[in-house]
mmCIF file of C-alpha atoms in Angstrom:
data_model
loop_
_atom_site.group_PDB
_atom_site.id
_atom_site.type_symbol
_atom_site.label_atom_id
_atom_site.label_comp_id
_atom_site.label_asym_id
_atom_site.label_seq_id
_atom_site.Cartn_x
_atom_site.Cartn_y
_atom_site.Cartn_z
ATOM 1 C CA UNK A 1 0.000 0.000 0.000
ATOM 2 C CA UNK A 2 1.404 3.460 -0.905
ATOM 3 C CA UNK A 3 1.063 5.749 1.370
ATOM 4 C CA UNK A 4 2.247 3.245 4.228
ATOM 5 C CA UNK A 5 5.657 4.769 4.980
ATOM 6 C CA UNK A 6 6.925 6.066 8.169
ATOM 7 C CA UNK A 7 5.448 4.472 11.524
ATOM 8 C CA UNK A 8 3.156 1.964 9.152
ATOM 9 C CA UNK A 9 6.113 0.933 7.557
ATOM 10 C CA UNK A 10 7.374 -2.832 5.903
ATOM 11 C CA UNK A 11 5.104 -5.759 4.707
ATOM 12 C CA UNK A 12 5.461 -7.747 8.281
ATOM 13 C CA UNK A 13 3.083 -6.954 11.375
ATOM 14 C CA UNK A 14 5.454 -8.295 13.911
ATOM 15 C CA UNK A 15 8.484 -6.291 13.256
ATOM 16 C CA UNK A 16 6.270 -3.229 13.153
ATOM 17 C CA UNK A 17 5.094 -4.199 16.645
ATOM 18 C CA UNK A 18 8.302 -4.698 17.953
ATOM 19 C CA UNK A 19 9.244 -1.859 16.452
ATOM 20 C CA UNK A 20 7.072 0.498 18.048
ATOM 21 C CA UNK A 21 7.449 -1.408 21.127
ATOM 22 C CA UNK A 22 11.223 -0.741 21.097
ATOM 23 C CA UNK A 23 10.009 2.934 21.140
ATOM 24 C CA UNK A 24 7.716 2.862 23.721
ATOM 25 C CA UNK A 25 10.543 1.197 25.944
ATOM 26 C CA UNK A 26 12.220 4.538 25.681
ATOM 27 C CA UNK A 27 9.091 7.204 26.103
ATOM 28 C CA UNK A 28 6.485 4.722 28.309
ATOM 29 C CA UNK A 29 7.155 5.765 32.163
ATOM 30 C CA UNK A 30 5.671 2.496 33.670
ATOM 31 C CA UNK A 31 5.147 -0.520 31.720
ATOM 32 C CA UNK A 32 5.289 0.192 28.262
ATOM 33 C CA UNK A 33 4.978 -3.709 27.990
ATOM 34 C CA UNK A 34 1.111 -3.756 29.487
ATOM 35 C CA UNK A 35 -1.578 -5.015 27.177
ATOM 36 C CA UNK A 36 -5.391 -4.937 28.201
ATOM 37 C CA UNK A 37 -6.109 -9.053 27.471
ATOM 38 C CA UNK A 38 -9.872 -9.696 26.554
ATOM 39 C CA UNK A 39 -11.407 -13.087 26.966
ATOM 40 C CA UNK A 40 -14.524 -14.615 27.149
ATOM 41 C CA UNK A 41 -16.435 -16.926 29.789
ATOM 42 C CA UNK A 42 -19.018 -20.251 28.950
ATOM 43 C CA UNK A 43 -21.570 -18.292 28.658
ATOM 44 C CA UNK A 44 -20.314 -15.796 26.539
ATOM 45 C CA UNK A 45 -19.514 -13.382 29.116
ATOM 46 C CA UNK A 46 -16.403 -10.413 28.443
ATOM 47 C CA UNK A 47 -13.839 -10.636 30.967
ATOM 48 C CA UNK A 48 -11.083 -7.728 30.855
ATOM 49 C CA UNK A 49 -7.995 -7.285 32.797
ATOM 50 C CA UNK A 50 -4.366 -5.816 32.519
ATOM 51 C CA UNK A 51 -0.815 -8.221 31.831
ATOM 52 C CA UNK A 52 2.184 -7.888 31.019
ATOM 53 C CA UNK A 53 3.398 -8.734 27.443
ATOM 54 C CA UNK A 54 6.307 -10.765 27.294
ATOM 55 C CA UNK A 55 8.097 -11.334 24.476
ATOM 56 C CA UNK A 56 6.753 -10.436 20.505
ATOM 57 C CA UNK A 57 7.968 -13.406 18.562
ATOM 58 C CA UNK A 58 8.410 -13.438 14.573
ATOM 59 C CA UNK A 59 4.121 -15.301 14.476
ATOM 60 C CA UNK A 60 2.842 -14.726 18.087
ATOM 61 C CA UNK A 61 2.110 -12.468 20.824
ATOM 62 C CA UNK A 62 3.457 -14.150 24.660
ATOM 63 C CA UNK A 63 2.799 -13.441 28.149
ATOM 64 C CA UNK A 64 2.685 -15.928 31.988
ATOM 65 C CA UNK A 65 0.222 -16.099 34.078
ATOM 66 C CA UNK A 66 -0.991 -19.076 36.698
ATOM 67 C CA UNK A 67 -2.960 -21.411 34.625
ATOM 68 C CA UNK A 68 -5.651 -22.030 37.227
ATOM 69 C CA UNK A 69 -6.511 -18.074 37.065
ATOM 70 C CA UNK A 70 -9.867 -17.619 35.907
ATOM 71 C CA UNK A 71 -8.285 -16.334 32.255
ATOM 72 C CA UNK A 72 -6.772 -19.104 31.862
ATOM 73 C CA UNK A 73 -9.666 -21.054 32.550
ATOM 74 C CA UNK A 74 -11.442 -18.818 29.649
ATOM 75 C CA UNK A 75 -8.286 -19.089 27.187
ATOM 76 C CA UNK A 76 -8.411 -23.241 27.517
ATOM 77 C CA UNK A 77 -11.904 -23.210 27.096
ATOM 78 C CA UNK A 78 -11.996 -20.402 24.270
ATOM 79 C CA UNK A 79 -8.990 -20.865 22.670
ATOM 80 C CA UNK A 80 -8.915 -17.347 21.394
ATOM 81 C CA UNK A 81 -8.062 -14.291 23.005
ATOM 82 C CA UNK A 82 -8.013 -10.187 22.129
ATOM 83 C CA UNK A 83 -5.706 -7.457 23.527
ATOM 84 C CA UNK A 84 -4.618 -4.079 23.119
ATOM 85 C CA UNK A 85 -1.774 -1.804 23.582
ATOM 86 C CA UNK A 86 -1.934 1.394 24.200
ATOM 87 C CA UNK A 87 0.949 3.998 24.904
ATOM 88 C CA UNK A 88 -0.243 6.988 26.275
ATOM 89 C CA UNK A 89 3.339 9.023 25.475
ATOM 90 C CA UNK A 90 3.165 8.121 21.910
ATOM 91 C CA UNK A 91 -0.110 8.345 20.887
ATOM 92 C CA UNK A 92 -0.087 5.013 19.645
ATOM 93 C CA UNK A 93 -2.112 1.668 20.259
ATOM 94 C CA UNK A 94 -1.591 -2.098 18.423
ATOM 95 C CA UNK A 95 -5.232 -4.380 18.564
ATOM 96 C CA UNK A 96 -4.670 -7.915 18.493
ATOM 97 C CA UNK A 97 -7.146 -10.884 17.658
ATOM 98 C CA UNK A 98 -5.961 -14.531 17.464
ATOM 99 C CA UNK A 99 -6.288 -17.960 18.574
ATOM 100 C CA UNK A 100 -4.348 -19.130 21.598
ATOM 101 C CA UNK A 101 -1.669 -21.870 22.671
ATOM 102 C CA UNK A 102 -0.340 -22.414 25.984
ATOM 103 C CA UNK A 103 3.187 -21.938 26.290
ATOM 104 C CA UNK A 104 4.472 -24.353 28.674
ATOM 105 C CA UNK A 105 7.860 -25.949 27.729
ATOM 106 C CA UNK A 106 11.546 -24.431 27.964
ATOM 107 C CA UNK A 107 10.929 -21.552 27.133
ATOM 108 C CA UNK A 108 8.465 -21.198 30.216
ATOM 109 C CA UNK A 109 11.174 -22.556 32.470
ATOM 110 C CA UNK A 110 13.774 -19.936 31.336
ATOM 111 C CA UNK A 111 11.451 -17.029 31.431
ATOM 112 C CA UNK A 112 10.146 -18.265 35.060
ATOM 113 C CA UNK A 113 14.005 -18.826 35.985
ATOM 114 C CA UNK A 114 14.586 -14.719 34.798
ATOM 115 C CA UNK A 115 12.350 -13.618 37.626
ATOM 116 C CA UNK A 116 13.610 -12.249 40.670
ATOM 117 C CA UNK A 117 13.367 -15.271 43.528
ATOM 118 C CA UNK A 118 10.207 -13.419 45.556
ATOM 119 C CA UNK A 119 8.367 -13.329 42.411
ATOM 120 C CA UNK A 120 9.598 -17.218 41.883
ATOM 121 C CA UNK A 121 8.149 -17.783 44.909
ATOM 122 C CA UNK A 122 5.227 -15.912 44.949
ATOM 123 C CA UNK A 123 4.132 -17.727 41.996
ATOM 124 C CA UNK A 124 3.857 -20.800 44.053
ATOM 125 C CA UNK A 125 1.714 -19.135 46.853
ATOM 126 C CA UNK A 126 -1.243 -17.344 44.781
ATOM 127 C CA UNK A 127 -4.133 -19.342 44.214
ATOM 128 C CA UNK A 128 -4.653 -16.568 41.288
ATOM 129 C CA UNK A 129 -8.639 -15.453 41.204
ATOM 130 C CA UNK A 130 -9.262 -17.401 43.741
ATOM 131 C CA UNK A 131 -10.935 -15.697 47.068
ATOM 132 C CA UNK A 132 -8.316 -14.644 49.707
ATOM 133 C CA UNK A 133 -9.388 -14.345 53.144
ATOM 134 C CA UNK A 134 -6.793 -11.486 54.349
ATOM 135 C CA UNK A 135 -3.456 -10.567 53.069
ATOM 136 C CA UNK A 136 -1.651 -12.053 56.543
ATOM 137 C CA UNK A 137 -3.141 -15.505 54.975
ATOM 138 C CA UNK A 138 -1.347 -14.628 52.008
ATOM 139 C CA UNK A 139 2.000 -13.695 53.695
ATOM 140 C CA UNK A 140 1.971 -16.589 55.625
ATOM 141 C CA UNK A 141 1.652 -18.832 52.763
ATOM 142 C CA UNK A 142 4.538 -17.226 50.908
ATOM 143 C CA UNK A 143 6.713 -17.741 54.134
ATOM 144 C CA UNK A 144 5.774 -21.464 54.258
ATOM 145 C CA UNK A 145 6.507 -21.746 50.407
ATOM 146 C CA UNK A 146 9.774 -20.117 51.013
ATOM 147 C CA UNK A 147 10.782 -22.681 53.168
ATOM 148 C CA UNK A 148 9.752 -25.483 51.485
ATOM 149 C CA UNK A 149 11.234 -24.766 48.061
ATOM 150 C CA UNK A 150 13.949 -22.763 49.055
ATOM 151 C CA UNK A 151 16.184 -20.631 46.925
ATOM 152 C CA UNK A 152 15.708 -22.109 43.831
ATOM 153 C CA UNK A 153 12.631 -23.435 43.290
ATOM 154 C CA UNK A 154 10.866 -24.976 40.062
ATOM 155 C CA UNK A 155 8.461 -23.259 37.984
ATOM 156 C CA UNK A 156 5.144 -24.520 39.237
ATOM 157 C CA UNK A 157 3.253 -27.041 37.306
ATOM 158 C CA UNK A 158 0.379 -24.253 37.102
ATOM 159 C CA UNK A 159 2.284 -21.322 35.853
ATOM 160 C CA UNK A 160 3.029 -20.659 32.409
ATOM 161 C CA UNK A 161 2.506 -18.706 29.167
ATOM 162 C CA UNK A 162 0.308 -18.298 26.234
ATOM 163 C CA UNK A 163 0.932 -17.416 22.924
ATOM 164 C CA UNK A 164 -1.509 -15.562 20.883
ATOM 165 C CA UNK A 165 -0.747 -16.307 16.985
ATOM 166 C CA UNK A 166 -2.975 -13.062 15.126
ATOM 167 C CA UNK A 167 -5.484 -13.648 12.415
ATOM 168 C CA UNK A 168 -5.816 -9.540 12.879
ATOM 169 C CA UNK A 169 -3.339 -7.093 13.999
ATOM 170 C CA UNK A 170 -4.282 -3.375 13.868
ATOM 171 C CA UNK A 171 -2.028 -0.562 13.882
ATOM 172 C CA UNK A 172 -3.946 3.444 15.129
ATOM 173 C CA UNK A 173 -1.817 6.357 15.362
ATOM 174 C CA UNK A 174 -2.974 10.221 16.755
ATOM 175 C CA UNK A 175 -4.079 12.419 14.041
ATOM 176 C CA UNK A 176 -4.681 16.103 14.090
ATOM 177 C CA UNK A 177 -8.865 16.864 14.540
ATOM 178 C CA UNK A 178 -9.314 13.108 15.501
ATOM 179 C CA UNK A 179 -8.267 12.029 11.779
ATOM 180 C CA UNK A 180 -6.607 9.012 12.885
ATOM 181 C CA UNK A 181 -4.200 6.621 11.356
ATOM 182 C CA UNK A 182 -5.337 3.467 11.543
ATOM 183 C CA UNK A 183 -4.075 -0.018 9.333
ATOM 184 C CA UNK A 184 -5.882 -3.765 9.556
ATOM 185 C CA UNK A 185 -3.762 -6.470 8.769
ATOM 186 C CA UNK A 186 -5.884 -9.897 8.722
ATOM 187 C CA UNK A 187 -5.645 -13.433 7.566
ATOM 188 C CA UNK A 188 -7.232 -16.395 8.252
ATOM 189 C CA UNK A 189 -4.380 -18.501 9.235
ATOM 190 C CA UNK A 190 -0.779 -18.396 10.367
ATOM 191 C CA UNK A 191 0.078 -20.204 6.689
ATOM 192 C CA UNK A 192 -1.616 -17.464 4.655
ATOM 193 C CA UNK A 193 -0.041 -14.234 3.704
ATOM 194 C CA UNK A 194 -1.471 -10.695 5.197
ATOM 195 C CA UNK A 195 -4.093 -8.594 3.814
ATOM 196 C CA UNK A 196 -3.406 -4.938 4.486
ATOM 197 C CA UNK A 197 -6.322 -2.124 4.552
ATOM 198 C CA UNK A 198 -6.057 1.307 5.866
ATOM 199 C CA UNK A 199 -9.231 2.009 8.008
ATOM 200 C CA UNK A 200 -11.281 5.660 8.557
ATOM 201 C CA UNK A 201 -10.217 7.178 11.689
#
Protein backbone atom coordinates (compact mmCIF):
# COMPACT_ATOMS: atom_id res chain seq x y z
CA UNK A 1 0.00 0.00 0.00
CA UNK A 2 1.40 3.46 -0.90
CA UNK A 3 1.06 5.75 1.37
CA UNK A 4 2.25 3.25 4.23
CA UNK A 5 5.66 4.77 4.98
CA UNK A 6 6.92 6.07 8.17
CA UNK A 7 5.45 4.47 11.52
CA UNK A 8 3.16 1.96 9.15
CA UNK A 9 6.11 0.93 7.56
CA UNK A 10 7.37 -2.83 5.90
CA UNK A 11 5.10 -5.76 4.71
CA UNK A 12 5.46 -7.75 8.28
CA UNK A 13 3.08 -6.95 11.38
CA UNK A 14 5.45 -8.29 13.91
CA UNK A 15 8.48 -6.29 13.26
CA UNK A 16 6.27 -3.23 13.15
CA UNK A 17 5.09 -4.20 16.65
CA UNK A 18 8.30 -4.70 17.95
CA UNK A 19 9.24 -1.86 16.45
CA UNK A 20 7.07 0.50 18.05
CA UNK A 21 7.45 -1.41 21.13
CA UNK A 22 11.22 -0.74 21.10
CA UNK A 23 10.01 2.93 21.14
CA UNK A 24 7.72 2.86 23.72
CA UNK A 25 10.54 1.20 25.94
CA UNK A 26 12.22 4.54 25.68
CA UNK A 27 9.09 7.20 26.10
CA UNK A 28 6.48 4.72 28.31
CA UNK A 29 7.15 5.76 32.16
CA UNK A 30 5.67 2.50 33.67
CA UNK A 31 5.15 -0.52 31.72
CA UNK A 32 5.29 0.19 28.26
CA UNK A 33 4.98 -3.71 27.99
CA UNK A 34 1.11 -3.76 29.49
CA UNK A 35 -1.58 -5.01 27.18
CA UNK A 36 -5.39 -4.94 28.20
CA UNK A 37 -6.11 -9.05 27.47
CA UNK A 38 -9.87 -9.70 26.55
CA UNK A 39 -11.41 -13.09 26.97
CA UNK A 40 -14.52 -14.61 27.15
CA UNK A 41 -16.44 -16.93 29.79
CA UNK A 42 -19.02 -20.25 28.95
CA UNK A 43 -21.57 -18.29 28.66
CA UNK A 44 -20.31 -15.80 26.54
CA UNK A 45 -19.51 -13.38 29.12
CA UNK A 46 -16.40 -10.41 28.44
CA UNK A 47 -13.84 -10.64 30.97
CA UNK A 48 -11.08 -7.73 30.85
CA UNK A 49 -8.00 -7.28 32.80
CA UNK A 50 -4.37 -5.82 32.52
CA UNK A 51 -0.82 -8.22 31.83
CA UNK A 52 2.18 -7.89 31.02
CA UNK A 53 3.40 -8.73 27.44
CA UNK A 54 6.31 -10.77 27.29
CA UNK A 55 8.10 -11.33 24.48
CA UNK A 56 6.75 -10.44 20.50
CA UNK A 57 7.97 -13.41 18.56
CA UNK A 58 8.41 -13.44 14.57
CA UNK A 59 4.12 -15.30 14.48
CA UNK A 60 2.84 -14.73 18.09
CA UNK A 61 2.11 -12.47 20.82
CA UNK A 62 3.46 -14.15 24.66
CA UNK A 63 2.80 -13.44 28.15
CA UNK A 64 2.69 -15.93 31.99
CA UNK A 65 0.22 -16.10 34.08
CA UNK A 66 -0.99 -19.08 36.70
CA UNK A 67 -2.96 -21.41 34.62
CA UNK A 68 -5.65 -22.03 37.23
CA UNK A 69 -6.51 -18.07 37.07
CA UNK A 70 -9.87 -17.62 35.91
CA UNK A 71 -8.28 -16.33 32.25
CA UNK A 72 -6.77 -19.10 31.86
CA UNK A 73 -9.67 -21.05 32.55
CA UNK A 74 -11.44 -18.82 29.65
CA UNK A 75 -8.29 -19.09 27.19
CA UNK A 76 -8.41 -23.24 27.52
CA UNK A 77 -11.90 -23.21 27.10
CA UNK A 78 -12.00 -20.40 24.27
CA UNK A 79 -8.99 -20.87 22.67
CA UNK A 80 -8.92 -17.35 21.39
CA UNK A 81 -8.06 -14.29 23.01
CA UNK A 82 -8.01 -10.19 22.13
CA UNK A 83 -5.71 -7.46 23.53
CA UNK A 84 -4.62 -4.08 23.12
CA UNK A 85 -1.77 -1.80 23.58
CA UNK A 86 -1.93 1.39 24.20
CA UNK A 87 0.95 4.00 24.90
CA UNK A 88 -0.24 6.99 26.28
CA UNK A 89 3.34 9.02 25.48
CA UNK A 90 3.17 8.12 21.91
CA UNK A 91 -0.11 8.34 20.89
CA UNK A 92 -0.09 5.01 19.65
CA UNK A 93 -2.11 1.67 20.26
CA UNK A 94 -1.59 -2.10 18.42
CA UNK A 95 -5.23 -4.38 18.56
CA UNK A 96 -4.67 -7.92 18.49
CA UNK A 97 -7.15 -10.88 17.66
CA UNK A 98 -5.96 -14.53 17.46
CA UNK A 99 -6.29 -17.96 18.57
CA UNK A 100 -4.35 -19.13 21.60
CA UNK A 101 -1.67 -21.87 22.67
CA UNK A 102 -0.34 -22.41 25.98
CA UNK A 103 3.19 -21.94 26.29
CA UNK A 104 4.47 -24.35 28.67
CA UNK A 105 7.86 -25.95 27.73
CA UNK A 106 11.55 -24.43 27.96
CA UNK A 107 10.93 -21.55 27.13
CA UNK A 108 8.46 -21.20 30.22
CA UNK A 109 11.17 -22.56 32.47
CA UNK A 110 13.77 -19.94 31.34
CA UNK A 111 11.45 -17.03 31.43
CA UNK A 112 10.15 -18.27 35.06
CA UNK A 113 14.00 -18.83 35.98
CA UNK A 114 14.59 -14.72 34.80
CA UNK A 115 12.35 -13.62 37.63
CA UNK A 116 13.61 -12.25 40.67
CA UNK A 117 13.37 -15.27 43.53
CA UNK A 118 10.21 -13.42 45.56
CA UNK A 119 8.37 -13.33 42.41
CA UNK A 120 9.60 -17.22 41.88
CA UNK A 121 8.15 -17.78 44.91
CA UNK A 122 5.23 -15.91 44.95
CA UNK A 123 4.13 -17.73 42.00
CA UNK A 124 3.86 -20.80 44.05
CA UNK A 125 1.71 -19.13 46.85
CA UNK A 126 -1.24 -17.34 44.78
CA UNK A 127 -4.13 -19.34 44.21
CA UNK A 128 -4.65 -16.57 41.29
CA UNK A 129 -8.64 -15.45 41.20
CA UNK A 130 -9.26 -17.40 43.74
CA UNK A 131 -10.94 -15.70 47.07
CA UNK A 132 -8.32 -14.64 49.71
CA UNK A 133 -9.39 -14.34 53.14
CA UNK A 134 -6.79 -11.49 54.35
CA UNK A 135 -3.46 -10.57 53.07
CA UNK A 136 -1.65 -12.05 56.54
CA UNK A 137 -3.14 -15.50 54.98
CA UNK A 138 -1.35 -14.63 52.01
CA UNK A 139 2.00 -13.69 53.70
CA UNK A 140 1.97 -16.59 55.62
CA UNK A 141 1.65 -18.83 52.76
CA UNK A 142 4.54 -17.23 50.91
CA UNK A 143 6.71 -17.74 54.13
CA UNK A 144 5.77 -21.46 54.26
CA UNK A 145 6.51 -21.75 50.41
CA UNK A 146 9.77 -20.12 51.01
CA UNK A 147 10.78 -22.68 53.17
CA UNK A 148 9.75 -25.48 51.49
CA UNK A 149 11.23 -24.77 48.06
CA UNK A 150 13.95 -22.76 49.05
CA UNK A 151 16.18 -20.63 46.93
CA UNK A 152 15.71 -22.11 43.83
CA UNK A 153 12.63 -23.43 43.29
CA UNK A 154 10.87 -24.98 40.06
CA UNK A 155 8.46 -23.26 37.98
CA UNK A 156 5.14 -24.52 39.24
CA UNK A 157 3.25 -27.04 37.31
CA UNK A 158 0.38 -24.25 37.10
CA UNK A 159 2.28 -21.32 35.85
CA UNK A 160 3.03 -20.66 32.41
CA UNK A 161 2.51 -18.71 29.17
CA UNK A 162 0.31 -18.30 26.23
CA UNK A 163 0.93 -17.42 22.92
CA UNK A 164 -1.51 -15.56 20.88
CA UNK A 165 -0.75 -16.31 16.99
CA UNK A 166 -2.97 -13.06 15.13
CA UNK A 167 -5.48 -13.65 12.41
CA UNK A 168 -5.82 -9.54 12.88
CA UNK A 169 -3.34 -7.09 14.00
CA UNK A 170 -4.28 -3.38 13.87
CA UNK A 171 -2.03 -0.56 13.88
CA UNK A 172 -3.95 3.44 15.13
CA UNK A 173 -1.82 6.36 15.36
CA UNK A 174 -2.97 10.22 16.76
CA UNK A 175 -4.08 12.42 14.04
CA UNK A 176 -4.68 16.10 14.09
CA UNK A 177 -8.86 16.86 14.54
CA UNK A 178 -9.31 13.11 15.50
CA UNK A 179 -8.27 12.03 11.78
CA UNK A 180 -6.61 9.01 12.89
CA UNK A 181 -4.20 6.62 11.36
CA UNK A 182 -5.34 3.47 11.54
CA UNK A 183 -4.07 -0.02 9.33
CA UNK A 184 -5.88 -3.77 9.56
CA UNK A 185 -3.76 -6.47 8.77
CA UNK A 186 -5.88 -9.90 8.72
CA UNK A 187 -5.65 -13.43 7.57
CA UNK A 188 -7.23 -16.39 8.25
CA UNK A 189 -4.38 -18.50 9.24
CA UNK A 190 -0.78 -18.40 10.37
CA UNK A 191 0.08 -20.20 6.69
CA UNK A 192 -1.62 -17.46 4.65
CA UNK A 193 -0.04 -14.23 3.70
CA UNK A 194 -1.47 -10.70 5.20
CA UNK A 195 -4.09 -8.59 3.81
CA UNK A 196 -3.41 -4.94 4.49
CA UNK A 197 -6.32 -2.12 4.55
CA UNK A 198 -6.06 1.31 5.87
CA UNK A 199 -9.23 2.01 8.01
CA UNK A 200 -11.28 5.66 8.56
CA UNK A 201 -10.22 7.18 11.69
Amino acid sequence: MSDRTGLFAGDDPFEIAMRWQAEANESELNDPNAIALSTVDGDGMPNARMVLLKDIEPDAFVFYTNYTSQKAQELDQAGKAAFVMHWKSLRRQIRVRGLVTKEDGPKADEYYNSRSLKSRLGAWASDQSSPLSSRAHLMAKVAKITATQGVSPKRPPFWGGYRIAPTEIEFWADGEFRLHDRFRFTRTSANESWETARLYP
